[in-house]
C-alpha positions as a printed Julia matrix, in Angstrom:
189×3 Matrix{Float64}:
   6.66   15.19  -13.02
   3.56   14.15  -11.73
   2.82   12.34   -8.75
   2.59    8.72   -9.06
   0.81    6.68   -6.16
   1.83    3.04   -5.19
   0.25    0.53   -7.44
   0.34    3.02  -10.27
   1.97    2.29  -13.64
   5.75    3.2   -13.67
   5.77    3.77   -9.62
   9.03    1.73   -9.17
  10.84    3.64  -11.75
   9.32    6.99  -10.44
  10.25    5.85   -6.81
  13.91    4.91   -7.9
  14.43    8.26   -9.32
  13.23    9.95   -6.43
  14.87    8.12   -3.97
  18.26    8.08   -5.92
  17.92   11.88   -6.0
  17.03   12.38   -1.86
  19.68    9.93   -1.2
  22.51   11.92   -3.24
  21.06   15.34   -1.83
  20.81   14.56    1.55
  24.31   13.04    1.69
  25.61   16.26   -0.06
  24.24   18.61    2.47
  25.84   16.55    4.99
  29.51   16.53    3.59
  28.45   20.44    2.78
  27.72   21.01    6.63
  30.94   18.91    7.8
  33.41   21.13    5.22
  31.49   24.41    6.48
  31.84   23.4    10.18
  35.29   22.4     9.62
  36.42   25.63    7.5
  34.55   28.21    9.75
  36.18   26.79   13.08
  39.03   25.16   12.17
  37.93   21.99   14.07
  35.96   19.07   13.77
  34.5    19.65   17.11
  31.53   22.2    16.4
  28.09   22.26   16.16
  27.81   22.28   12.11
  28.98   18.94   12.46
  26.15   17.81   15.29
  23.86   18.7    12.46
  25.83   16.99    9.61
  26.08   13.69   11.97
  22.15   13.69   12.81
  21.61   14.44    9.0
  23.21   11.06    8.25
  19.97    9.51    9.46
  17.4    10.23    7.02
  20.11   10.22    4.27
  21.0     6.49    4.94
  17.09    5.74    5.1
  16.53    6.88    1.77
  19.88    4.76    0.58
  18.62    1.65    1.92
  15.13    2.17    0.36
  16.9     2.72   -2.75
  19.26   -0.13   -2.69
  16.33   -2.41   -1.91
  14.15   -1.06   -4.85
  17.0    -0.66   -7.25
  17.11   -4.29   -8.69
  13.34   -4.1    -9.86
  11.89   -2.63  -12.78
   8.44   -1.17  -13.68
   6.31   -3.37  -16.24
   6.23   -2.62  -19.86
   3.41   -0.77  -21.43
   1.96   -3.65  -23.5
   1.94   -6.06  -20.44
   0.08   -3.23  -18.56
  -2.43   -2.58  -21.3
  -3.14   -6.39  -21.68
  -3.61   -6.81  -18.11
  -5.86   -3.89  -17.36
  -7.94   -4.51  -20.35
  -8.76   -8.07  -18.97
  -9.49   -7.04  -15.88
 -12.4    -5.04  -16.21
 -13.85   -2.97  -13.28
 -11.82   -5.11  -10.59
  -9.21   -2.94   -8.39
  -5.95   -3.02  -10.44
  -2.5    -2.45   -9.08
   1.05   -2.9   -10.82
   4.65   -2.41   -9.6
   3.94   -4.05   -6.54
   6.75   -4.59   -4.2
   5.35   -6.2    -0.9
   7.71   -5.95    1.9
   7.76   -8.67    5.06
  10.35   -9.1     7.52
  11.91  -11.66    5.73
  12.23  -10.55    1.98
  10.73   -8.16   -0.51
   7.9    -9.82   -2.82
   8.41   -8.09   -6.37
   4.65   -8.71   -8.14
   3.91   -7.43  -11.07
   0.16   -7.16  -10.9
  -2.41   -7.49   -8.35
  -6.3    -7.48   -9.34
  -9.01   -7.06   -6.38
 -12.75   -8.24   -6.63
 -15.28  -10.32   -5.32
 -13.05  -11.25   -2.19
 -10.23  -12.44   -4.47
  -6.98  -10.94   -4.64
  -4.91  -12.4    -8.18
  -1.52  -11.56   -8.32
   0.97  -12.0   -11.11
   5.07  -12.52  -10.43
   7.1   -12.89  -13.57
  10.16  -14.04  -11.61
  10.44  -17.81  -11.42
  11.88  -18.11   -8.01
   8.93  -16.2    -6.74
   8.1   -17.78   -3.38
   4.39  -17.94   -4.16
   3.49  -19.97   -0.94
   4.83  -17.15    1.27
   3.47  -14.57   -0.4
   0.04  -15.97   -0.51
   0.31  -16.95    3.85
   2.01  -13.47    4.12
  -0.69  -11.58    2.78
  -3.39  -13.7     3.82
  -1.64  -13.41    7.62
  -1.78   -9.45    7.25
  -5.14   -9.39    5.91
  -6.65  -11.59    8.47
  -5.03   -9.64   11.52
  -6.86   -6.46    9.92
  -9.99   -8.55    9.94
 -10.57   -8.8     6.46
 -10.82  -12.39    4.76
  -9.68  -12.99    0.8
  -9.03  -15.87   -1.47
  -5.44  -15.09   -2.42
  -3.8   -16.45   -5.71
  -0.48  -15.58   -6.79
   0.65  -16.73  -10.26
   3.85  -17.13  -11.91
   2.14  -18.18  -15.14
   1.06  -15.09  -17.5
  -1.86  -17.1   -18.92
  -3.38  -18.78  -15.83
  -3.16  -15.32  -14.68
  -4.85  -13.57  -17.38
  -7.72  -16.38  -17.23
  -8.37  -15.89  -13.49
  -8.67  -11.96  -13.44
 -11.09  -12.41  -16.46
 -13.07  -14.98  -14.35
 -12.91  -11.95  -11.48
 -13.73   -9.53  -13.6
 -17.04  -11.62  -14.85
 -18.06  -11.5   -11.13
 -21.4   -10.15   -9.89
 -20.3    -8.54   -6.83
 -22.97   -6.83   -4.49
 -22.33   -3.08   -3.07
 -21.13   -4.6     0.4
 -18.51   -6.78   -1.01
 -17.39   -3.81   -3.51
 -16.81   -1.75    0.21
 -14.67   -4.97    1.4
 -12.4    -5.26   -1.7
 -11.72   -1.05   -1.05
 -10.85   -2.2     2.26
  -8.6    -5.29    1.24
  -6.97   -2.6    -1.35
  -6.3    -0.25    1.13
  -4.27   -2.65    3.22
  -2.53   -4.06    0.69
  -1.15   -0.58    0.17
   0.48   -0.36    3.3
   1.75   -3.15    2.61
   3.65   -1.85   -0.99
   7.3    -0.14   -0.27
């Protein structure tokens, strides 16, 4: 299985599989340590029990992240290809789950070019205002200024990314766009 990074096609699908296997594996290891310790000493008060208790911490971390990601899905290949064709040379991410203190913001696509961050969320109850404010504040805290717009209408989104793709961008702005993209990647689960 090849490595898929944040923002790449099928990231959510692969991440769910990875976290699910890690969670199950860690909990099985904890259970095996508990059983081995109890069988070998005849009591639950032994060193293997201590190691098993400490092993619950990473297992719980993997499981919590798995259950947060579980209800979300990767994009279809058709939608991915359609957006990729329209975004031109812009920086393009898919399968984006922005994590905030309050909620997870599942954003299907994000396109960055010319100081613009354009996103699309297919969920009808997506809080676009909160997402735009949150992303704007996080970029501002890191010294990056960007025009952020999240769409819930696919045709408006496609029209906007075609406009963004047609922009002439200076080399300095390309560097700023790369910085914006790297900062956004740090916000993705």
